[in-house]
Short mmCIF file of C-alpha atoms in Angstrom, two decimals:
data_model
loop_
_atom_site.label_atom_id
_atom_site.label_comp_id
_atom_site.label_asym_id
_atom_site.label_seq_id
_atom_site.Cartn_x
_atom_site.Cartn_y
_atom_site.Cartn_z
CA MET A 100 101.98 154.71 -125.16
CA THR A 101 98.87 152.92 -126.43
CA LEU A 102 96.30 152.05 -123.75
CA ARG A 103 94.66 148.62 -124.00
CA ARG A 104 90.95 148.59 -123.32
CA VAL A 105 89.52 145.71 -121.32
CA PRO A 106 86.30 144.58 -122.93
CA LEU A 107 83.17 145.24 -120.89
CA LEU A 108 82.24 141.52 -120.80
CA ALA A 109 85.60 140.50 -119.39
CA GLY A 110 85.25 143.13 -116.68
CA LEU A 111 81.86 141.77 -115.65
CA VAL A 112 83.29 138.24 -115.39
CA VAL A 113 85.98 139.45 -113.03
CA LEU A 114 83.43 141.22 -110.80
CA LEU A 115 81.18 138.18 -110.63
CA ALA A 116 84.08 135.94 -109.68
CA ALA A 117 85.03 138.29 -106.87
CA ALA A 118 81.48 138.33 -105.60
CA CYS A 119 81.29 134.52 -105.56
CA THR A 120 84.49 134.35 -103.59
CA ALA A 121 83.20 136.74 -100.98
CA THR A 122 79.83 135.04 -100.31
CA GLY A 123 78.48 131.54 -99.89
CA ARG A 124 75.88 129.86 -102.06
CA ASP A 125 73.07 131.00 -99.74
CA GLY A 126 74.25 134.58 -99.91
CA ALA A 127 75.62 134.64 -96.37
CA ALA A 128 79.21 135.33 -95.68
CA PRO A 129 81.11 132.03 -95.18
CA ALA A 130 82.18 131.12 -91.69
CA PRO A 131 85.76 131.90 -90.97
CA PRO A 132 88.05 128.89 -91.20
CA PRO A 133 88.28 127.04 -87.86
CA THR A 134 91.17 127.95 -85.70
CA THR A 135 93.64 125.11 -85.60
CA THR A 136 94.34 124.05 -82.05
CA PRO A 137 97.27 121.78 -81.33
CA ALA A 138 96.05 118.27 -80.50
CA THR A 139 96.31 117.32 -76.87
CA THR A 140 97.38 113.77 -76.17
CA ALA A 141 94.98 112.26 -73.68
CA ALA A 142 96.58 110.77 -70.64
CA PRO A 143 96.49 106.98 -70.86
CA PRO A 144 93.73 105.42 -68.78
CA ALA A 145 94.74 104.09 -65.44
CA PRO A 146 95.41 100.38 -65.60
CA ALA A 147 92.49 98.25 -64.58
CA ALA A 148 92.70 96.78 -61.14
CA THR A 149 94.05 93.26 -61.18
CA PRO A 150 91.26 90.81 -60.37
CA PRO A 151 91.78 88.73 -57.28
CA ALA A 152 93.75 85.55 -57.96
CA PRO A 153 91.92 82.25 -57.85
CA ALA A 154 92.40 80.18 -54.75
CA ASP A 155 94.96 77.90 -56.32
CA ALA A 156 96.93 80.58 -58.07
CA THR A 157 100.69 80.81 -57.72
CA THR A 158 103.11 83.62 -58.39
CA ALA A 159 102.96 84.50 -62.07
CA GLY A 160 105.87 83.15 -64.02
CA SER A 161 107.21 80.93 -61.24
CA TRP A 162 105.23 77.77 -61.99
CA ARG A 163 107.10 74.92 -63.65
CA ARG A 164 106.03 71.46 -64.66
CA THR A 165 107.79 68.59 -62.93
CA TRP A 166 105.89 65.63 -64.43
CA GLY A 167 103.25 64.83 -67.10
CA TRP A 168 100.85 65.18 -68.79
CA ALA A 169 100.57 61.37 -68.63
CA VAL A 170 98.78 58.50 -66.94
CA PRO A 171 101.22 57.20 -64.31
CA GLY A 172 101.56 53.44 -64.60
CA ALA A 173 103.82 53.50 -61.56
CA PRO A 174 103.74 56.38 -59.06
CA ALA A 175 105.36 59.56 -60.38
CA ARG A 176 108.16 60.66 -58.06
CA VAL A 177 109.82 64.06 -57.68
CA THR A 178 112.76 64.18 -55.27
CA HIS A 179 114.08 67.16 -53.30
CA PRO A 180 116.94 66.78 -50.82
CA VAL A 181 115.81 68.19 -47.48
CA ARG A 182 118.24 68.55 -44.59
CA VAL A 183 116.47 67.93 -41.29
CA PRO A 184 115.87 69.88 -39.13
CA VAL A 185 114.96 72.64 -41.55
CA ALA A 186 114.79 75.23 -38.75
CA PRO A 187 116.44 75.42 -35.31
CA THR A 188 114.34 74.87 -32.21
CA PRO A 189 111.70 76.10 -31.50
CA GLY A 190 110.98 76.05 -35.25
CA GLU A 191 109.42 73.04 -36.96
CA PRO A 192 111.96 70.39 -37.97
CA LEU A 193 110.21 69.53 -41.26
CA PRO A 194 108.53 71.42 -44.12
CA VAL A 195 105.09 72.40 -42.79
CA LEU A 196 101.87 72.31 -44.78
CA VAL A 197 100.10 75.68 -44.49
CA ALA A 198 97.34 75.43 -47.10
CA VAL A 199 95.45 73.11 -49.41
CA GLN A 200 93.63 74.87 -52.23
CA VAL A 201 91.55 73.79 -55.21
CA GLY A 202 90.62 75.42 -58.49
CA ASP A 203 88.89 74.51 -61.74
CA HIS A 204 90.25 75.61 -65.14
CA PRO A 205 87.66 74.62 -67.76
CA GLU A 206 89.21 76.75 -70.52
CA GLU A 207 92.48 74.87 -70.11
CA GLY A 208 90.85 71.49 -69.54
CA PHE A 209 92.00 70.63 -66.02
CA SER A 210 91.23 70.90 -62.31
CA ARG A 211 93.92 71.55 -59.70
CA ILE A 212 94.63 70.84 -56.06
CA SER A 213 97.64 72.62 -54.55
CA PHE A 214 99.64 72.00 -51.39
CA ALA A 215 101.58 74.97 -49.96
CA PHE A 216 104.52 74.45 -47.59
CA ARG A 217 106.51 76.69 -45.28
CA GLY A 218 110.13 75.72 -45.55
CA PRO A 219 111.76 73.78 -48.38
CA THR A 220 109.74 71.76 -50.89
CA PRO A 221 109.51 68.13 -49.77
CA SER A 222 109.80 65.17 -52.10
CA TYR A 223 106.47 63.80 -53.32
CA ARG A 224 104.91 60.81 -55.01
CA VAL A 225 101.62 60.70 -56.92
CA GLY A 226 100.01 57.60 -58.36
CA TYR A 227 96.81 55.66 -58.98
CA VAL A 228 95.88 53.11 -56.33
CA PRO A 229 92.97 50.70 -55.92
CA GLN A 230 92.31 52.15 -52.45
CA VAL A 231 93.83 55.06 -50.53
CA VAL A 232 94.86 54.00 -47.02
CA THR A 233 96.07 55.93 -43.99
CA GLU A 234 99.69 56.28 -42.96
CA GLY A 235 100.69 53.93 -40.15
CA ARG A 236 97.49 51.94 -39.66
CA GLY A 237 96.66 51.31 -43.32
CA ALA A 238 92.94 51.92 -42.80
CA PRO A 239 90.82 52.60 -45.92
CA VAL A 240 90.13 56.29 -46.66
CA GLU A 241 86.63 57.07 -47.88
CA LEU A 242 86.60 59.05 -51.12
CA PRO A 243 84.01 59.81 -53.80
CA GLY A 244 84.31 58.55 -57.35
CA THR A 245 85.53 55.37 -58.98
CA THR A 246 89.27 56.06 -59.39
CA TYR A 247 91.74 57.19 -56.74
CA LEU A 248 95.04 59.05 -56.61
CA SER A 249 97.45 58.85 -53.70
CA VAL A 250 99.52 61.98 -52.98
CA ARG A 251 102.37 61.54 -50.50
CA PHE A 252 104.96 64.05 -49.22
CA SER A 253 108.17 63.26 -47.33
CA PRO A 254 109.59 64.68 -45.17
CA ALA A 255 106.68 66.91 -44.23
CA GLN A 256 104.12 67.56 -41.50
CA ALA A 257 100.78 69.31 -41.04
CA HIS A 258 100.90 69.88 -37.27
CA ASP A 259 102.73 72.13 -34.84
CA ALA A 260 104.65 71.24 -31.67
CA ARG A 261 101.39 70.96 -29.70
CA GLY A 262 99.78 68.66 -32.25
CA GLY A 263 97.44 71.29 -33.68
CA GLY A 264 96.80 71.56 -37.41
CA THR A 265 98.81 74.10 -39.39
CA ALA A 266 96.95 74.21 -42.72
CA ASP A 267 93.93 76.04 -44.10
CA MET A 268 91.91 73.47 -46.02
CA PRO A 269 88.87 73.55 -48.33
CA PRO A 270 85.79 71.34 -47.93
CA ALA A 271 86.42 67.69 -48.73
CA ALA A 272 83.74 67.68 -51.44
CA ILE A 273 85.15 69.53 -54.46
CA GLY A 274 82.56 68.65 -57.08
CA PHE A 275 84.55 69.40 -60.23
CA PRO A 276 83.71 67.32 -63.32
CA THR A 277 86.50 64.75 -62.75
CA LEU A 278 88.07 65.76 -59.43
CA LEU A 279 85.20 65.12 -57.01
CA GLY A 280 86.86 65.27 -53.61
CA TRP A 281 89.92 64.85 -51.44
CA ALA A 282 90.78 63.59 -47.97
CA ALA A 283 93.72 63.56 -45.58
CA ALA A 284 95.31 60.13 -45.30
CA GLY A 285 97.82 60.64 -42.53
CA ASP A 286 100.50 62.75 -40.88
CA PHE A 287 102.84 60.21 -39.38
CA GLU A 288 106.60 60.16 -38.73
CA GLY A 289 107.46 62.68 -41.45
CA HIS A 290 105.08 61.23 -44.04
CA LEU A 291 102.09 63.35 -45.08
CA SER A 292 99.46 61.73 -47.30
CA PHE A 293 96.25 62.61 -49.13
CA GLY A 294 93.79 60.87 -51.38
CA LEU A 295 91.93 62.26 -54.39
CA GLY A 296 88.62 60.82 -55.58
CA LEU A 297 88.06 60.98 -59.36
CA GLN A 298 85.18 60.21 -61.70
CA PRO A 299 86.69 59.85 -65.19
CA PRO A 300 84.11 59.96 -68.02
CA ASP A 301 84.94 56.42 -69.20
CA GLY A 302 85.59 55.00 -65.75
CA GLY A 303 89.31 54.60 -66.44
CA ARG A 304 92.29 56.78 -65.62
CA VAL A 305 92.90 60.34 -66.76
CA PRO A 306 96.26 62.06 -67.37
CA VAL A 307 97.75 64.06 -64.53
CA ARG A 308 100.41 66.76 -64.37
CA LEU A 309 102.59 67.84 -61.47
CA GLY A 310 104.13 71.27 -60.97
CA GLU A 311 105.81 73.56 -58.48
CA ALA A 312 105.90 77.26 -57.73
CA THR A 313 107.14 79.73 -55.15
CA ARG A 314 104.67 82.35 -54.01
CA ALA A 315 105.41 85.94 -53.09
CA ASP A 316 105.25 85.11 -49.38
CA GLY A 317 107.97 82.47 -49.81
CA THR A 318 105.78 79.39 -49.48
CA HIS A 319 106.52 76.52 -51.84
CA VAL A 320 103.61 75.00 -53.72
CA VAL A 321 103.14 71.58 -55.28
CA SER A 322 100.17 71.31 -57.63
CA VAL A 323 98.42 68.21 -58.95
CA ASP A 324 96.46 68.81 -62.14
CA VAL A 325 93.80 66.36 -63.35
CA ARG A 326 92.28 66.35 -66.83
CA ARG A 327 88.60 67.24 -66.79
CA GLY A 328 87.66 64.52 -69.32
#
């Protein structure tokens, strides 16, 4: 058998290649390849705490519009049949107002006043009037602004059997851009009335919207929304 000689130059090339593989460019031995560690999926962060709801907030998803947006030429009316008495004695015979709340929503372009009732939702009527007057006597109700809305619920009451008030209420001066203030206008023979004082930018009338919701505690809420400008 004839042996094949490997040329000396080819042998040197092979040795040099082996040396380059064994060392780095700086002459130091290369670091061993990093050990592959299975990735660990981080636990998802705990959900952020829900910020407290604004004062006029209602249960998410329950709100529904019942009228508007529009400028009511005649009073807007929403009717709910209510069988009286709504609760046996010693309970109140009518839906009872438990809270009046206000809130401003500049990003959405409106301000809101809400009326929360224990018991069924009463019927209500909302409209522009030259002057808000009290139930029964018809005395003028003092309100800020240049334009006035009358809000009237029936059947409803805001007092208990002893004549004491049943509702938590905000200050009369609201101070929002258009909705400046509110006032009670009477709680008489099943009719519960309020007045809203507005200051529209052009001195006229702004669109309003009416809506309803049921809160987690079972109270029924009627909201009156007023355009901010």
